[in-house]
Tab-separated table of C-alpha atoms in Angstrom:
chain	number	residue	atom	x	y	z
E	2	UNK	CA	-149.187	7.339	52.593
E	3	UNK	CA	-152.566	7.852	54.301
E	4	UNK	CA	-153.182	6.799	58.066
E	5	UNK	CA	-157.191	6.501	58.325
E	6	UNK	CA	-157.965	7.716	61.721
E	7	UNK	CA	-158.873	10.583	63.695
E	8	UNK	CA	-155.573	12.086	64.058
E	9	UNK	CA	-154.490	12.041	60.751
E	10	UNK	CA	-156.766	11.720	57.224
E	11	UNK	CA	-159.989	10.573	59.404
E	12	UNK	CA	-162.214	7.530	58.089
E	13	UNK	CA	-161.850	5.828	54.238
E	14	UNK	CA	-164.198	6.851	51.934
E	15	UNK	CA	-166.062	3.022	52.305
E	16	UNK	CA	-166.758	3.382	56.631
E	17	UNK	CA	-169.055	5.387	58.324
E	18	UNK	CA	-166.616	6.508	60.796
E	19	UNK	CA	-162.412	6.239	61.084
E	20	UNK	CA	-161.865	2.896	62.473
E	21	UNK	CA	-159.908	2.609	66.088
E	22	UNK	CA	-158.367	-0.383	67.706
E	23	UNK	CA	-160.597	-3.091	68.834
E	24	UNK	CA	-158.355	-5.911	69.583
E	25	UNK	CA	-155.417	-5.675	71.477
E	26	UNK	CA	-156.570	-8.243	73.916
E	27	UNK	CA	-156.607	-10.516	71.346
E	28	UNK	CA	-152.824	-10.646	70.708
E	29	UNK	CA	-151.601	-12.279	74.166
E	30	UNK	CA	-149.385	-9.192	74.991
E	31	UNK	CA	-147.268	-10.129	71.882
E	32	UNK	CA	-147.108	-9.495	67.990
E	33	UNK	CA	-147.622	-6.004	69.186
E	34	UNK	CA	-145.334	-5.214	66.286
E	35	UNK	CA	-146.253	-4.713	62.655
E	36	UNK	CA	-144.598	-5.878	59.450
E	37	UNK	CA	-143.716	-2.972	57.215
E	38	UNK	CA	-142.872	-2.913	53.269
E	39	UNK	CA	-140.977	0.060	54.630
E	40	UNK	CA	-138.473	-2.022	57.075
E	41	UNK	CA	-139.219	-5.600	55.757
E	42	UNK	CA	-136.264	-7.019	57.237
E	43	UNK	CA	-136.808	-5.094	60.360
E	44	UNK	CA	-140.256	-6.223	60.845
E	45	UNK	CA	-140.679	-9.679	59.842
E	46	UNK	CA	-141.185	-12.220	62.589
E	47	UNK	CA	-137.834	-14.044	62.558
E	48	UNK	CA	-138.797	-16.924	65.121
E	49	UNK	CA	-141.969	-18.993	65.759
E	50	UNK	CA	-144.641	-18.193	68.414
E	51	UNK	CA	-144.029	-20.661	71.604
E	52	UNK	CA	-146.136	-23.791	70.884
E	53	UNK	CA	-148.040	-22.984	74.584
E	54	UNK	CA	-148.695	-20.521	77.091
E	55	UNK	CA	-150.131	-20.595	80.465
E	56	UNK	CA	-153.440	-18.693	80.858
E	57	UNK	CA	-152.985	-15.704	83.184
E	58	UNK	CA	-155.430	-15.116	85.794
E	59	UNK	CA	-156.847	-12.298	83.976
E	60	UNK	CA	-157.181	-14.330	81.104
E	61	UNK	CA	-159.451	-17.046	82.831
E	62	UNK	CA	-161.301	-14.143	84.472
E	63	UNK	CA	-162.470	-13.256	81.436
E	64	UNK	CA	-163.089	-16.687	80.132
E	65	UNK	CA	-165.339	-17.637	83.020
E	66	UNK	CA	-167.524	-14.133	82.924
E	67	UNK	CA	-170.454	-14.744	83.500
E	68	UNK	CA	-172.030	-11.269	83.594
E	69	UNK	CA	-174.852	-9.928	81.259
E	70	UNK	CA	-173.541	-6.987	80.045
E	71	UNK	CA	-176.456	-4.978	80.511
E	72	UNK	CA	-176.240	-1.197	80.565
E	73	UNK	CA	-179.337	0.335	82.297
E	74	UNK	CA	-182.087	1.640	80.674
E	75	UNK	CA	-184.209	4.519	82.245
E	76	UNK	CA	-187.148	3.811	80.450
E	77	UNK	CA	-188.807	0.538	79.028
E	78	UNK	CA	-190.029	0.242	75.582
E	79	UNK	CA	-193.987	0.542	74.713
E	80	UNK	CA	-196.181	-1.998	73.050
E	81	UNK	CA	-198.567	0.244	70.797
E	82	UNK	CA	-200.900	-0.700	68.012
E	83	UNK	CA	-200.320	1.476	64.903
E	84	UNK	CA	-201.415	-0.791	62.224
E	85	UNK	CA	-198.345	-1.212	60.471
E	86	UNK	CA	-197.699	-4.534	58.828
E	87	UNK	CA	-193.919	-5.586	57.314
E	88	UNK	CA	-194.803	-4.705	53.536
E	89	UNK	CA	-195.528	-1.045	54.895
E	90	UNK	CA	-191.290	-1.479	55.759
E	91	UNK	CA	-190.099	-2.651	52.737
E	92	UNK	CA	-187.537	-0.212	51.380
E	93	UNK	CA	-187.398	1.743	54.218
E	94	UNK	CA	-183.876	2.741	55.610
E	95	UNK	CA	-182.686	1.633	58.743
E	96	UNK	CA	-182.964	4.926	60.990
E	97	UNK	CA	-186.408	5.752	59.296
E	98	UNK	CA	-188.518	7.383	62.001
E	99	UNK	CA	-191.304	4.811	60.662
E	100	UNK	CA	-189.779	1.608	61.978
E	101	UNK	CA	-190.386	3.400	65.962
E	102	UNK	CA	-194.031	3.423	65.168
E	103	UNK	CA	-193.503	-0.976	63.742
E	104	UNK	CA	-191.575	-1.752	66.408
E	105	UNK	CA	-193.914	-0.839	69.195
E	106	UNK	CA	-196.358	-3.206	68.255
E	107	UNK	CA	-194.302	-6.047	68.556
E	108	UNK	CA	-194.766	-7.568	72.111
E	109	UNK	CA	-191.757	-9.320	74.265
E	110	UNK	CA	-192.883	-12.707	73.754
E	111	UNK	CA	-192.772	-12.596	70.105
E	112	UNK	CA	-189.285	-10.684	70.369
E	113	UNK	CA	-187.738	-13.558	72.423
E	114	UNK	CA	-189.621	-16.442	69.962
E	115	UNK	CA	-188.360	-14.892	66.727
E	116	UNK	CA	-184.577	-14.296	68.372
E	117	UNK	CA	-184.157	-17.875	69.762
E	118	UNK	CA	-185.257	-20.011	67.357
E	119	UNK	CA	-183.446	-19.169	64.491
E	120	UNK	CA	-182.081	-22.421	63.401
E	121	UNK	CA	-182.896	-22.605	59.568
E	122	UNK	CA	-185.855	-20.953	59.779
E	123	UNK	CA	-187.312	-17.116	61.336
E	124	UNK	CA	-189.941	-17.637	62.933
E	125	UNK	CA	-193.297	-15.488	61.721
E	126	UNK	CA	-194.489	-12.214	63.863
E	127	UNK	CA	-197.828	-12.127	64.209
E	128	UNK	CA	-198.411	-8.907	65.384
E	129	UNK	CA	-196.964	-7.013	62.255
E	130	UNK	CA	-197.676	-9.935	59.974
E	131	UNK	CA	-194.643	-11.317	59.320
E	132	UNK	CA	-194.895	-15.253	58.048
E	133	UNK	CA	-191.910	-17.745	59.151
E	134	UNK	CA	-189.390	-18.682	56.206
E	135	UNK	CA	-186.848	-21.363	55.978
E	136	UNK	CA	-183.145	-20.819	55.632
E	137	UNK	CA	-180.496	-23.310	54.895
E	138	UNK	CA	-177.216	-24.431	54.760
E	139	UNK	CA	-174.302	-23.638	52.355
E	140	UNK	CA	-171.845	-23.286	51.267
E	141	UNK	CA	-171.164	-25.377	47.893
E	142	UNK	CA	-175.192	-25.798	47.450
E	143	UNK	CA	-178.531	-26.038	49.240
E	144	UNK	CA	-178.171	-28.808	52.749
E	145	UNK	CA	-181.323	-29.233	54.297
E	146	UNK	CA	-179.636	-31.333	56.947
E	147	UNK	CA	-182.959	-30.788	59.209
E	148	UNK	CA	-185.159	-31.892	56.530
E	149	UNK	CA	-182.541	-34.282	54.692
E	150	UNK	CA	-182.672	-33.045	51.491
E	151	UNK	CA	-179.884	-31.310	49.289
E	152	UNK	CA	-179.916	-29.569	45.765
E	153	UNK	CA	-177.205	-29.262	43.623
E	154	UNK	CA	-173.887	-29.297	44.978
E	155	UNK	CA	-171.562	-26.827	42.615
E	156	UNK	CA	-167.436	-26.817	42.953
E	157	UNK	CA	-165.955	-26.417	45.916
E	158	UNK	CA	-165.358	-23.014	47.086
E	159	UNK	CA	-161.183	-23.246	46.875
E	160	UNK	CA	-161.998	-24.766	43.524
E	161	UNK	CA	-164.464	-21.998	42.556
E	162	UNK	CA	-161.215	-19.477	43.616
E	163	UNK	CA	-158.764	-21.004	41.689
E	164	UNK	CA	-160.445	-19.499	38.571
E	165	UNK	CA	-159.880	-15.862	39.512
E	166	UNK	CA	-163.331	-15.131	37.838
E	167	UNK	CA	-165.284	-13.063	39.812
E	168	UNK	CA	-168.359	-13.144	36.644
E	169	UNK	CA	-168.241	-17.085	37.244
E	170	UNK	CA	-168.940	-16.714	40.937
E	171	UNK	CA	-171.552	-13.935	40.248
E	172	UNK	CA	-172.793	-16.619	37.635
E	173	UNK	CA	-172.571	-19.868	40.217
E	174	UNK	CA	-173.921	-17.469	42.588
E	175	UNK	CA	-177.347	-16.530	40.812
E	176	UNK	CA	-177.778	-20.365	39.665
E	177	UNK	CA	-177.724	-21.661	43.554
E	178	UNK	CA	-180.016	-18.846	44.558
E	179	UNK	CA	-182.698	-19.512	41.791
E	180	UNK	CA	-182.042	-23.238	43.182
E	181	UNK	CA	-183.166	-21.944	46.588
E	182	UNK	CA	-185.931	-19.775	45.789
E	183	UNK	CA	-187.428	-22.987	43.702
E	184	UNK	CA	-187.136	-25.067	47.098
E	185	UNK	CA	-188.883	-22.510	48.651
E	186	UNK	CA	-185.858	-20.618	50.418
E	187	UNK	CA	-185.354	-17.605	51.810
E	188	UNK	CA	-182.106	-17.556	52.926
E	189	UNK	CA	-178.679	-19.025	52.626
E	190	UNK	CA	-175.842	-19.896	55.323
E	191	UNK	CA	-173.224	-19.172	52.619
E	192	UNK	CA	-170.595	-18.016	51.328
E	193	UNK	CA	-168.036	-19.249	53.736
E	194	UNK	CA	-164.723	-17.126	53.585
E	195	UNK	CA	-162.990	-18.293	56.450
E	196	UNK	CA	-159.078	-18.381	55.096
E	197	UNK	CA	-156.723	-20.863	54.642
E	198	UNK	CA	-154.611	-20.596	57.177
E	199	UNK	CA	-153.369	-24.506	57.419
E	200	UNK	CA	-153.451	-26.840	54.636
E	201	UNK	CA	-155.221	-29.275	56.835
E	202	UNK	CA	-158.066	-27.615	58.174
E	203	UNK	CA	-161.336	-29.650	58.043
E	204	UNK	CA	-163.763	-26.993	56.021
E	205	UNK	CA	-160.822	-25.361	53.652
E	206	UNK	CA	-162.818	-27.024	50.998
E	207	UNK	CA	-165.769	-24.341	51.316
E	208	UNK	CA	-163.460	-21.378	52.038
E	209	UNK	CA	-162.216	-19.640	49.120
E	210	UNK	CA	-158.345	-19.477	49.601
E	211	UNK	CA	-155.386	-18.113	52.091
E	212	UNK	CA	-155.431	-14.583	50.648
E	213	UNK	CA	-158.040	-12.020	52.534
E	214	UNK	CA	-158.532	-10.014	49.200
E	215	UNK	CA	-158.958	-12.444	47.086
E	216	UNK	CA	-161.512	-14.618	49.033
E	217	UNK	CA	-163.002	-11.038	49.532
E	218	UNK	CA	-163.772	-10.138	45.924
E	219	UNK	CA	-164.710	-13.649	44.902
E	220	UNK	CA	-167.314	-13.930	48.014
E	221	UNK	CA	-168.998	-9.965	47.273
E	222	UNK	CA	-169.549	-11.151	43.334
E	223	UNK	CA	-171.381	-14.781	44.745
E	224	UNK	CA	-172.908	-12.457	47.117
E	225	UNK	CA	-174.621	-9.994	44.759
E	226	UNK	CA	-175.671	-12.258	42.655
E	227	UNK	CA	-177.641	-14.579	45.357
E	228	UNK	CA	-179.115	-11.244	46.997
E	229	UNK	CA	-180.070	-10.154	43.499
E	230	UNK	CA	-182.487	-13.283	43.306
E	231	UNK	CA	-184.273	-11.915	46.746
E	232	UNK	CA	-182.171	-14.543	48.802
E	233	UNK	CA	-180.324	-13.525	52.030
E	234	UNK	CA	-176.600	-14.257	52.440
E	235	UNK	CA	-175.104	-14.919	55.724
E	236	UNK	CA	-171.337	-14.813	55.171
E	237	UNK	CA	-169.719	-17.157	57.473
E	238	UNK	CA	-167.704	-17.654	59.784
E	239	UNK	CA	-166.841	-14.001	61.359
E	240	UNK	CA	-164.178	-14.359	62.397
E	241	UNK	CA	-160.709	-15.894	62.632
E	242	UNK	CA	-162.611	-19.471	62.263
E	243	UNK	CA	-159.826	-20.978	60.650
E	244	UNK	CA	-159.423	-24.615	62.526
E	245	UNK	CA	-161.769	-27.552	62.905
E	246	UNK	CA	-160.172	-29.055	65.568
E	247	UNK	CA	-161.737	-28.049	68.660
E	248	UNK	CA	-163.319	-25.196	67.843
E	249	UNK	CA	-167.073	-25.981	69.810
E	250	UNK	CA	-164.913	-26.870	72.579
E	251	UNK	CA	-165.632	-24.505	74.981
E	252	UNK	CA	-164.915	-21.955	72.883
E	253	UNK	CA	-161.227	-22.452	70.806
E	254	UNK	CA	-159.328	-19.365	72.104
E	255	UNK	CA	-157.881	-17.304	69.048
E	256	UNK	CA	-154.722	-15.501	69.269
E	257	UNK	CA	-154.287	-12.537	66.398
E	258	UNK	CA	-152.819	-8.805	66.542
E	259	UNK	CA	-154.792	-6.167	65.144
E	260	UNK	CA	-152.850	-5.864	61.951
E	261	UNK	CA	-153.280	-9.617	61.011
E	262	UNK	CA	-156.909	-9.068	61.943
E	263	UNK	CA	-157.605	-6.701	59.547
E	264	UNK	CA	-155.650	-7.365	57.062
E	265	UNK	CA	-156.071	-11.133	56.445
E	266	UNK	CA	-158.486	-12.503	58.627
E	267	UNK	CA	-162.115	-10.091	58.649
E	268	UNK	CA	-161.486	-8.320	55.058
E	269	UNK	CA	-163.324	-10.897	52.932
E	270	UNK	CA	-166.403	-10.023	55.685
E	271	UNK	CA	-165.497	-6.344	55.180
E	272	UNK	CA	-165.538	-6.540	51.084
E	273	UNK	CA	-168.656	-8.601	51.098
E	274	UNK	CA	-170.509	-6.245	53.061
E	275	UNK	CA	-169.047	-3.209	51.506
E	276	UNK	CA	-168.780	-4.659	48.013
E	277	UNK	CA	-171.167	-7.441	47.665
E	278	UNK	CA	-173.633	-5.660	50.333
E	279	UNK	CA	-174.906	-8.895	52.350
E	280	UNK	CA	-177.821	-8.606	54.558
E	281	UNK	CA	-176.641	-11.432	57.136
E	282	UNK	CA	-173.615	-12.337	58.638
E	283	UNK	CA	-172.852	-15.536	60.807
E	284	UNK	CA	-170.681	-15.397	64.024
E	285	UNK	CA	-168.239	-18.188	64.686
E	286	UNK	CA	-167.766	-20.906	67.603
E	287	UNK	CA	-164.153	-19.737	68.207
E	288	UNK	CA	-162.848	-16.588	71.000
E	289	UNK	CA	-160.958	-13.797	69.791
E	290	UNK	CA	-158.672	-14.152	72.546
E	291	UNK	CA	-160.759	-14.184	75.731
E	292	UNK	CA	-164.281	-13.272	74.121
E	293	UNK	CA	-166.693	-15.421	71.829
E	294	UNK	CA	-166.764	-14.032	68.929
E	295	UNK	CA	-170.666	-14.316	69.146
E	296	UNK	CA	-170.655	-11.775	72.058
E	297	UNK	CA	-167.935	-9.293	70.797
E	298	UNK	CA	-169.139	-6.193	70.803
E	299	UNK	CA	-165.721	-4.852	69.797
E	300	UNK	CA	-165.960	-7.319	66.168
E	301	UNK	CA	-170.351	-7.548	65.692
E	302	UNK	CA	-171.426	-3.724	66.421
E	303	UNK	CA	-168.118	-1.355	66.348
E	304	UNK	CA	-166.027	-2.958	63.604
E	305	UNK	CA	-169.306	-4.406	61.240
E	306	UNK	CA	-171.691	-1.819	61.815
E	307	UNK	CA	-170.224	1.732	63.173
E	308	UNK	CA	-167.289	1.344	61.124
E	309	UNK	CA	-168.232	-0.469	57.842
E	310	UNK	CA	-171.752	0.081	57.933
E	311	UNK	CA	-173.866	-2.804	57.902
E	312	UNK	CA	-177.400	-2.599	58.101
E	313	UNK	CA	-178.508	-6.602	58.571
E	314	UNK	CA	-178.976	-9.812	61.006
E	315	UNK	CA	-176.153	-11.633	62.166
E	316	UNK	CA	-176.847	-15.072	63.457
E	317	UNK	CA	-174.849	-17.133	65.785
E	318	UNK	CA	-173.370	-20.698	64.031
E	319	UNK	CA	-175.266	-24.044	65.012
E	320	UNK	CA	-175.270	-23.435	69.177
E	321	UNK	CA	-177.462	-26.206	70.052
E	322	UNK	CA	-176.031	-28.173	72.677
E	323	UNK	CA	-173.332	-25.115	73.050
E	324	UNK	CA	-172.998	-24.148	76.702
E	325	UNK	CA	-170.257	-21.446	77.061
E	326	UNK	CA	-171.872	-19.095	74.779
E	327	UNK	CA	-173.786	-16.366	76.659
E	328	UNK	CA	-177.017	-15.887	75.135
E	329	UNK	CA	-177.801	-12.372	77.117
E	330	UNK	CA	-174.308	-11.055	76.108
E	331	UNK	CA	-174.471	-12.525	72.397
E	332	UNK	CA	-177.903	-10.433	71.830
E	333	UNK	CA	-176.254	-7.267	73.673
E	334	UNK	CA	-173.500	-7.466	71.585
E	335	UNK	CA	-174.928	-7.314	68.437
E	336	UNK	CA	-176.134	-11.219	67.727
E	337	UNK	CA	-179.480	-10.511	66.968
E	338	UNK	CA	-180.460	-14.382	65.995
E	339	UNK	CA	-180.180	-17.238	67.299
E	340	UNK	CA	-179.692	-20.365	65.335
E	341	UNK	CA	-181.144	-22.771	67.432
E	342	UNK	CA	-184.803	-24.792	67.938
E	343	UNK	CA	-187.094	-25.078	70.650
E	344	UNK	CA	-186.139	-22.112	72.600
E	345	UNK	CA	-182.928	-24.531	73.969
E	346	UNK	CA	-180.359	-21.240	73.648
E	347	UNK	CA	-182.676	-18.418	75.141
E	348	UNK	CA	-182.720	-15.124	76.656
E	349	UNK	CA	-182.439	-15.039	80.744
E	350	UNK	CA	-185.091	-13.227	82.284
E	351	UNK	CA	-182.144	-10.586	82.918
E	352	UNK	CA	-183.244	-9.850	79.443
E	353	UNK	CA	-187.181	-10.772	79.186
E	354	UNK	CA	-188.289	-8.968	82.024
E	355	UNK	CA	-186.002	-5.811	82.132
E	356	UNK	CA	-186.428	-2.456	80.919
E	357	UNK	CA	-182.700	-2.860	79.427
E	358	UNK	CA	-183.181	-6.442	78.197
E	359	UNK	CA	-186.525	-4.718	76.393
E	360	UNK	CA	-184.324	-2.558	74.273
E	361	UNK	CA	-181.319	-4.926	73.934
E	362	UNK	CA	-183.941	-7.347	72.542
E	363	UNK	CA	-186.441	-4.618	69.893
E	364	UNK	CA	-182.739	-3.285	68.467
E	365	UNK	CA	-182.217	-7.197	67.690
E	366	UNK	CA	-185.707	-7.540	66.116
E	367	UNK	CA	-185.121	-4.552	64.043
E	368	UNK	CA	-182.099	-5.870	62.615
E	369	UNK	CA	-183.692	-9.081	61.509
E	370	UNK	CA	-186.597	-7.719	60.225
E	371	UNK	CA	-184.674	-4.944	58.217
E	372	UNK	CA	-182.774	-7.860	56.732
E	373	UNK	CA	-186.226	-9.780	56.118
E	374	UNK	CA	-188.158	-6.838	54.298
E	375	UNK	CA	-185.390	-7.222	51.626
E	376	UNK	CA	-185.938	-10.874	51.008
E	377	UNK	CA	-188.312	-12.378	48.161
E	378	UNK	CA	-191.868	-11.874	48.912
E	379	UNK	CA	-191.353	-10.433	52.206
E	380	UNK	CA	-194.797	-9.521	52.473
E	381	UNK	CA	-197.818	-10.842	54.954
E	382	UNK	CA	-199.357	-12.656	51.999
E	383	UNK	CA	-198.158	-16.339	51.647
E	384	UNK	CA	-195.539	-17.040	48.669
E	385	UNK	CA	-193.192	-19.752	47.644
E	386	UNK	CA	-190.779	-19.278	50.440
E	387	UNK	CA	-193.104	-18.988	53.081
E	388	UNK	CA	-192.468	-21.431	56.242
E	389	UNK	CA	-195.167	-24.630	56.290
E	390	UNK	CA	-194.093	-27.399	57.894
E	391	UNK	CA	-190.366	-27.238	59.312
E	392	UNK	CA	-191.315	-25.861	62.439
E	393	UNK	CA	-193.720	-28.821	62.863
E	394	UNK	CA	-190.398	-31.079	62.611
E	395	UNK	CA	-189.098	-29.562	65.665
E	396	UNK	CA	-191.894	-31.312	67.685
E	397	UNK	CA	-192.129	-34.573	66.763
């Protein structure tokens, strides 16, 4: 039997690096033991989880952070002219030396604009010519809910699963993404692989099933073959979103060891970047114990991008009226966009007018526009996705 880490047989062959722990706070202090094929008996939980727990002090501590999270910077970025526009990017890897030179010309104040209002939309970049899109809602079919229109609304995603046909999701997959490109799309807020953890939660019916494999192959086929028609995925809800019930409520507190974690909960996200390669990823309302998941370092940058290397945006869910969600911390963390209008959710001047806040905010806007170059006539020339009147919605 292999043990992937350092002190054993070192990273799989699908990270970057060997993963490590990230989530023993999440647990409570219990289910610090694992369930074992080896010991079955042994192992297996043989009583239920009290139905409630008092919060320790450290524990409401944490919840009531309000900190930025800002490590220092000893120098602040610089705002050159090279004449580099976002076609020059397109195909361009993520640590090319090329995308220093692009990212200097973009100034703060279009950094902060693109990053906050990312509610169905990104918002165009002057400075490098970059045009604003629209981006919708999933997960069974295109929801304008802004706009109030819908296209076709396929199966339900649990139905969708029940097949066990990964070709028909490729095939369902391509169909709604030539939908989207026709309505003049750019990007989708789907799949949803969230897993069915209770019979009765309120969104099973766009979540694939209660198996993290399964859910995991079925989302990377619908993902390829969405991505293959120049649309964006942003595979939803990372992670542990898996109840309804108050989960905007100041932030539903998730309890989950690390085994659980990886096992059941984040391996759809991990096969659908790995397998089905998305460009976007959406964080979720909930905590992972203590922490949003939409400031977790420990889930957005270490697990998602040092360990299964993903090179892409990941947005926030719908934070609108949202007020426990730490916007500065979120965008440290590895939340590059915003989904929100109007600049309602943005950056503190901790961030805006900061030589750290400078660099926390450029390595944000080179994740979205990495993600962007790949989309369907990413260029500075208008095409059929190009952005023309939703933003003009926001301010009536």
């Amino acid at each position: 039997m292999s043990i992937y880490n350092e002190s054993n047989d070192g990273a799989r062959s699908t990270d970057d690096v060997a993963a490590t722990n990230q989530f023993d706070y999440a647990s409570f202090g219990e289910c610090t033991s694992y369930v074992s094929r080896a010991d079955w008996e042994g192992t297996f939980p043989k009583e239920r989880a009290a139905a409630s727990r008092e919060a320790s002090a450290a524990a409401l501590d944490a919840i009531n952070n309000t900190s930025n999270s800002l490590v220092d910077a000893a120098e602040d970025i610089a705002v050159v002219g090279h004449g580099l526009k976002i076609e020059d990017m397109k195909g361009l890897a993520y640590d090319d030396p090329k995308w220093n030179d692009f990212l200097e010309q973009i100034p703060v104040s279009e950094m902060v604009t693109l990053i906050s209002n990312g509610g169905w939309a990104t918002q165009e970049v002057p400075s490098v010519g970059k045009l604003g899109y629209t981006e919708m809602d999933g997960s069974n079919g295109v929801n304008n809910i802004m706009a109030g229109s819908t296209g076709n609304q396929f199966c339900a995603q649990s139905v969708l699963a029940c097949s066990w046909n990964t070709a028909l999701a490729y095939d369902m997959g391509k169909t709604f993404a030539q939908e989207a490109v026709a309505m003049k799309i750019a990007a989708l807020y789907a799949p949803a692989m969230n897993i069915h953890r209770s019979p009765f939660s309120g969104r099973n019916y766009e979540y694939y099933s209660a198996d993290g494999l399964h859910s995991g192959k079925m989302a990377a086929a619908e993902t390829q073959s969405i991505q293959s028609q120049g649309v964006t995925t942003y595979c939803k809800h990372f992670a542990v979103n898996d109840q309804e019930s108050n989960r905007d409520s100041g932030g539903l507190l998730t309890w989950v060891n690390k085994q659980a974690m990886r096992e059941i909960y984040i391996k759809p996200f991990e096969l659908t970047v790995k397998e089905g390669g998305s460009r976007g990823i959406m964080s979720s309302f909930n905590r992972i114990g203590e922490i949003c998941a939409a400031e977790n370092a420990d889930l957005l940058t270490i697990v998602l991008r040092d360990e299964w290397g993903f090179r892409g945006t990941v947005i926030t869910d719908c934070i609108l009226q949202l007020s426990y969600v730490n916007i500065d911390r979120a965008i440290a963390a590895g939340n590059d966009l915003i989904l929100s209008l109007m600049n309602i959710q943005s950056p503190s001047e901790a961030l805006t007018k900061s030589p750290a806040g400078h660099q926390v905010l450029r390595s944000a806007t080179h994740n979205i526009l990495l993600c962007l170059c790949e989309q369907r006539g990413s260029g500075s020339q208008r095409h059929p996705c190009a952005l023309r009147t939703l933003h003009l919605r926001w301010h009536r």
